PDB file of C-alpha atoms in Angstrom:
ATOM      1  CA  MET L   1     139.007  94.728 103.332  1.00  0.00           C
ATOM      2  CA  ARG L   2     136.162  97.029 104.321  1.00  0.00           C
ATOM      3  CA  PHE L   3     135.060  99.057 107.345  1.00  0.00           C
ATOM      4  CA  VAL L   4     131.525  98.024 108.273  1.00  0.00           C
ATOM      5  CA  ALA L   5     128.932 100.084 110.144  1.00  0.00           C
ATOM      6  CA  ILE L   6     126.323  98.748 112.548  1.00  0.00           C
ATOM      7  CA  PRO L   7     123.538  97.307 110.341  1.00  0.00           C
ATOM      8  CA  THR L   8     120.838  99.780 109.326  1.00  0.00           C
ATOM      9  CA  ASP L   9     117.963  97.651 110.633  1.00  0.00           C
ATOM     10  CA  VAL L  10     119.561  97.608 114.103  1.00  0.00           C
ATOM     11  CA  VAL L  11     120.155 101.368 113.987  1.00  0.00           C
ATOM     12  CA  ARG L  12     116.603 102.135 112.825  1.00  0.00           C
ATOM     13  CA  ALA L  13     115.247 100.124 115.783  1.00  0.00           C
ATOM     14  CA  TYR L  14     117.370 102.202 118.175  1.00  0.00           C
ATOM     15  CA  GLN L  15     116.328 105.439 116.428  1.00  0.00           C
ATOM     16  CA  ALA L  16     112.678 104.417 116.899  1.00  0.00           C
ATOM     17  CA  GLY L  17     113.266 104.056 120.665  1.00  0.00           C
ATOM     18  CA  GLY L  18     113.875 100.299 120.707  1.00  0.00           C
ATOM     19  CA  ALA L  19     115.640  98.744 123.673  1.00  0.00           C
ATOM     20  CA  ASP L  20     119.419  98.660 123.740  1.00  0.00           C
ATOM     21  CA  ALA L  21     121.605  95.763 124.918  1.00  0.00           C
ATOM     22  CA  ASN L  22     120.682  96.614 128.522  1.00  0.00           C
ATOM     23  CA  GLY L  23     116.948  96.646 127.777  1.00  0.00           C
ATOM     24  CA  GLN L  24     116.707 100.434 128.029  1.00  0.00           C
ATOM     25  CA  ALA L  25     115.527 103.051 125.559  1.00  0.00           C
ATOM     26  CA  PRO L  26     118.424 105.074 124.106  1.00  0.00           C
ATOM     27  CA  GLU L  27     119.128 108.367 125.851  1.00  0.00           C
ATOM     28  CA  ARG L  28     118.870 111.511 123.734  1.00  0.00           C
ATOM     29  CA  MET L  29     121.096 114.564 123.773  1.00  0.00           C
ATOM     30  CA  VAL L  30     122.291 117.300 121.417  1.00  0.00           C
ATOM     31  CA  SER L  31     125.813 117.269 120.007  1.00  0.00           C
ATOM     32  CA  ASP L  32     128.056 120.110 121.075  1.00  0.00           C
ATOM     33  CA  GLY L  33     130.335 119.226 118.153  1.00  0.00           C
ATOM     34  CA  GLY L  34     132.849 117.739 120.576  1.00  0.00           C
ATOM     35  CA  GLY L  35     133.412 114.421 118.887  1.00  0.00           C
ATOM     36  CA  TYR L  36     130.441 112.089 118.969  1.00  0.00           C
ATOM     37  CA  PRO L  37     131.208 109.320 116.424  1.00  0.00           C
ATOM     38  CA  CYS L  38     128.110 107.758 114.848  1.00  0.00           C
ATOM     39  CA  ARG L  39     128.610 104.014 114.446  1.00  0.00           C
ATOM     40  CA  HIS L  40     126.228 103.961 111.473  1.00  0.00           C
ATOM     41  CA  CYS L  41     127.270 106.808 109.148  1.00  0.00           C
ATOM     42  CA  LEU L  42     130.850 106.486 110.496  1.00  0.00           C
ATOM     43  CA  ALA L  43     131.140 110.282 110.726  1.00  0.00           C
ATOM     44  CA  LEU L  44     131.216 112.707 113.639  1.00  0.00           C
ATOM     45  CA  ILE L  45     127.758 113.950 114.613  1.00  0.00           C
ATOM     46  CA  PRO L  46     127.698 117.701 113.899  1.00  0.00           C
ATOM     47  CA  GLU L  47     127.041 120.391 116.482  1.00  0.00           C
ATOM     48  CA  GLY L  48     123.332 120.903 117.119  1.00  0.00           C
ATOM     49  CA  ALA L  49     122.304 117.478 115.782  1.00  0.00           C
ATOM     50  CA  GLY L  50     120.516 114.926 117.913  1.00  0.00           C
ATOM     51  CA  VAL L  51     122.572 112.108 119.433  1.00  0.00           C
ATOM     52  CA  LEU L  52     121.507 108.743 120.823  1.00  0.00           C
ATOM     53  CA  VAL L  53     123.569 107.238 123.650  1.00  0.00           C
ATOM     54  CA  LEU L  54     122.975 103.540 124.233  1.00  0.00           C
ATOM     55  CA  ALA L  55     124.497 100.214 125.180  1.00  0.00           C
ATOM     56  CA  HIS L  56     125.348  98.066 122.162  1.00  0.00           C
ATOM     57  CA  ARG L  57     126.628  94.515 121.802  1.00  0.00           C
ATOM     58  CA  PRO L  58     128.097  94.048 118.282  1.00  0.00           C
ATOM     59  CA  PHE L  59     127.810  90.264 118.508  1.00  0.00           C
ATOM     60  CA  PRO L  60     124.943  87.914 117.583  1.00  0.00           C
ATOM     61  CA  ALA L  61     124.369  86.551 121.103  1.00  0.00           C
ATOM     62  CA  PRO L  62     125.523  87.041 124.693  1.00  0.00           C
ATOM     63  CA  GLN L  63     128.614  85.069 125.695  1.00  0.00           C
ATOM     64  CA  PRO L  64     131.696  85.874 127.787  1.00  0.00           C
ATOM     65  CA  TYR L  65     133.520  87.657 124.930  1.00  0.00           C
ATOM     66  CA  ALA L  66     130.472  89.588 123.667  1.00  0.00           C
ATOM     67  CA  GLU L  67     131.360  92.975 125.095  1.00  0.00           C
ATOM     68  CA  VAL L  68     128.564  95.486 125.713  1.00  0.00           C
ATOM     69  CA  GLY L  69     129.370  99.152 125.847  1.00  0.00           C
ATOM     70  CA  PRO L  70     128.192 102.663 125.175  1.00  0.00           C
ATOM     71  CA  ILE L  71     127.994 104.029 121.647  1.00  0.00           C
ATOM     72  CA  PHE L  72     126.677 107.136 119.919  1.00  0.00           C
ATOM     73  CA  LEU L  73     124.356 107.211 116.917  1.00  0.00           C
ATOM     74  CA  CYS L  74     122.732 109.997 114.946  1.00  0.00           C
ATOM     75  CA  ALA L  75     119.246 110.479 116.445  1.00  0.00           C
ATOM     76  CA  ASP L  76     117.794 111.011 112.959  1.00  0.00           C
ATOM     77  CA  PRO L  77     118.165 108.498 110.126  1.00  0.00           C
ATOM     78  CA  CYS L  78     121.563 108.636 108.438  1.00  0.00           C
ATOM     79  CA  GLU L  79     123.124 106.662 105.611  1.00  0.00           C
ATOM     80  CA  ALA L  80     125.373 103.738 106.446  1.00  0.00           C
ATOM     81  CA  GLY L  81     129.063 104.585 106.222  1.00  0.00           C
ATOM     82  CA  GLY L  82     130.619 103.018 103.168  1.00  0.00           C
ATOM     83  CA  GLY L  83     127.184 102.306 101.701  1.00  0.00           C
ATOM     84  CA  GLU L  84     124.634  99.654 102.562  1.00  0.00           C
ATOM     85  CA  VAL L  85     126.404  96.831 100.776  1.00  0.00           C
ATOM     86  CA  GLY L  86     129.690  95.694 102.214  1.00  0.00           C
ATOM     87  CA  GLY L  87     131.038  98.845 103.850  1.00  0.00           C
ATOM     88  CA  GLY L  88     133.814 101.131 102.709  1.00  0.00           C
ATOM     89  CA  GLU L  89     137.503 100.607 102.098  1.00  0.00           C
ATOM     90  CA  ASP L  90     138.546 104.019 103.406  1.00  0.00           C
ATOM     91  CA  LEU L  91     139.320 104.732 107.037  1.00  0.00           C
ATOM     92  CA  PRO L  92     136.076 106.152 108.524  1.00  0.00           C
ATOM     93  CA  ALA L  93     136.025 109.902 109.164  1.00  0.00           C
ATOM     94  CA  MET L  94     134.915 109.320 112.757  1.00  0.00           C
ATOM     95  CA  LEU L  95     138.252 107.745 113.709  1.00  0.00           C
ATOM     96  CA  THR L  96     139.885 110.948 114.925  1.00  0.00           C
ATOM     97  CA  SER L  97     141.762 109.747 118.021  1.00  0.00           C
ATOM     98  CA  PRO L  98     145.505 109.161 117.769  1.00  0.00           C
ATOM     99  CA  ASP L  99     145.138 105.402 118.287  1.00  0.00           C
ATOM    100  CA  TYR L 100     142.636 102.567 118.731  1.00  0.00           C
ATOM    101  CA  ILE L 101     142.447  99.002 119.958  1.00  0.00           C
ATOM    102  CA  VAL L 102     142.424  96.664 116.969  1.00  0.00           C
ATOM    103  CA  ARG L 103     141.543  93.050 117.785  1.00  0.00           C
ATOM    104  CA  GLY L 104     140.750  89.891 115.831  1.00  0.00           C
ATOM    105  CA  TYR L 105     137.769  87.599 116.455  1.00  0.00           C
ATOM    106  CA  GLY L 106     137.138  84.063 115.293  1.00  0.00           C
ATOM    107  CA  ALA L 107     134.115  82.601 113.538  1.00  0.00           C
ATOM    108  CA  ASP L 108     132.822  81.728 117.019  1.00  0.00           C
ATOM    109  CA  ASP L 109     132.714  85.490 117.860  1.00  0.00           C
ATOM    110  CA  ARG L 110     135.418  85.128 120.496  1.00  0.00           C
ATOM    111  CA  ILE L 111     138.665  87.041 120.831  1.00  0.00           C
ATOM    112  CA  VAL L 112     141.614  85.414 119.081  1.00  0.00           C
ATOM    113  CA  TYR L 113     144.272  85.738 121.769  1.00  0.00           C
ATOM    114  CA  GLY L 114     147.426  87.553 120.762  1.00  0.00           C
ATOM    115  CA  THR L 115     145.715  89.697 118.105  1.00  0.00           C
ATOM    116  CA  GLY L 116     144.793  92.764 120.146  1.00  0.00           C
ATOM    117  CA  GLY L 117     146.877  95.882 120.371  1.00  0.00           C
ATOM    118  CA  VAL L 118     146.757  99.657 120.504  1.00  0.00           C
ATOM    119  CA  ILE L 119     147.512 100.831 116.983  1.00  0.00           C
ATOM    120  CA  PRO L 120     148.086 104.373 115.646  1.00  0.00           C
ATOM    121  CA  THR L 121     145.044 105.424 113.613  1.00  0.00           C
ATOM    122  CA  GLY L 122     147.000 105.588 110.363  1.00  0.00           C
ATOM    123  CA  GLY L 123     148.100 101.970 110.851  1.00  0.00           C
ATOM    124  CA  ILE L 124     144.667 100.421 111.424  1.00  0.00           C
ATOM    125  CA  ALA L 125     144.210  99.133 107.861  1.00  0.00           C
ATOM    126  CA  ALA L 126     147.689  97.599 107.737  1.00  0.00           C
ATOM    127  CA  ARG L 127     147.203  95.922 111.115  1.00  0.00           C
ATOM    128  CA  ALA L 128     143.839  94.518 110.035  1.00  0.00           C
ATOM    129  CA  GLU L 129     145.381  93.140 106.834  1.00  0.00           C
ATOM    130  CA  ALA L 130     148.091  91.455 108.888  1.00  0.00           C
ATOM    131  CA  LEU L 131     145.471  89.947 111.221  1.00  0.00           C
ATOM    132  CA  PHE L 132     143.506  88.578 108.274  1.00  0.00           C
ATOM    133  CA  SER L 133     146.559  86.537 107.289  1.00  0.00           C
ATOM    134  CA  ASP L 134     145.868  84.480 110.444  1.00  0.00           C
ATOM    135  CA  PRO L 135     143.315  81.790 109.488  1.00  0.00           C
ATOM    136  CA  ARG L 136     141.780  81.991 112.978  1.00  0.00           C
ATOM    137  CA  VAL L 137     140.644  85.594 112.386  1.00  0.00           C
ATOM    138  CA  SER L 138     137.215  86.036 110.793  1.00  0.00           C
ATOM    139  CA  TYR L 139     136.799  89.755 111.460  1.00  0.00           C
ATOM    140  CA  VAL L 140     138.462  92.617 113.298  1.00  0.00           C
ATOM    141  CA  ASP L 141     136.896  95.131 115.655  1.00  0.00           C
ATOM    142  CA  VAL L 142     138.126  98.674 116.197  1.00  0.00           C
ATOM    143  CA  ARG L 143     137.589  99.995 119.737  1.00  0.00           C
ATOM    144  CA  SER L 144     138.491 103.123 121.635  1.00  0.00           C
ATOM    145  CA  ALA L 145     141.957 102.853 123.166  1.00  0.00           C
ATOM    146  CA  ARG L 146     140.820 104.914 126.135  1.00  0.00           C
ATOM    147  CA  ASN L 147     137.314 103.629 126.890  1.00  0.00           C
ATOM    148  CA  ASN L 148     137.128 100.336 124.941  1.00  0.00           C
ATOM    149  CA  CYS L 149     133.933 101.488 123.157  1.00  0.00           C
ATOM    150  CA  PHE L 150     133.108  99.677 119.906  1.00  0.00           C
ATOM    151  CA  GLN L 151     133.800 101.875 116.867  1.00  0.00           C
ATOM    152  CA  CYS L 152     133.322  99.677 113.794  1.00  0.00           C
ATOM    153  CA  ARG L 153     134.071  96.262 112.361  1.00  0.00           C
ATOM    154  CA  ILE L 154     136.528  95.394 109.621  1.00  0.00           C
ATOM    155  CA  GLU L 155     135.813  92.469 107.301  1.00  0.00           C
ATOM    156  CA  SER L 156     138.132  90.982 104.700  1.00  0.00           C
TER     157      SER L 156
END
């Protein structure tokens, strides 16, 4: 099992001013150090660093279950969390809230009903492992329990 960041080619397009999922250029701001999680390096963006705010759809195509929502990215190029190949096995440093929504998706990129739940942060990996025992689950997404924002994907 590995935690997977948004692909680097997608992030570089956003960092170059490319349109987000709503067809808009990413907004730019400066981090106040108050907890802006970058969905590429999977770390919190440090105080004083540039931040991109944009709408992202972590699915290959629009469809009813392909949620679009706001995310943060480092404004300057950063390294993919867990490395470029395959992602990392460790819980990403950016996951600092007490709990998150953890939900399974099928090969058709649709929610597998009955798999979603709000899980304490320390239990995310165990919950993902349990979901992967269900043959209907192809991958798991981690989302904010308060705002439903996409955080990262987990692959088996």
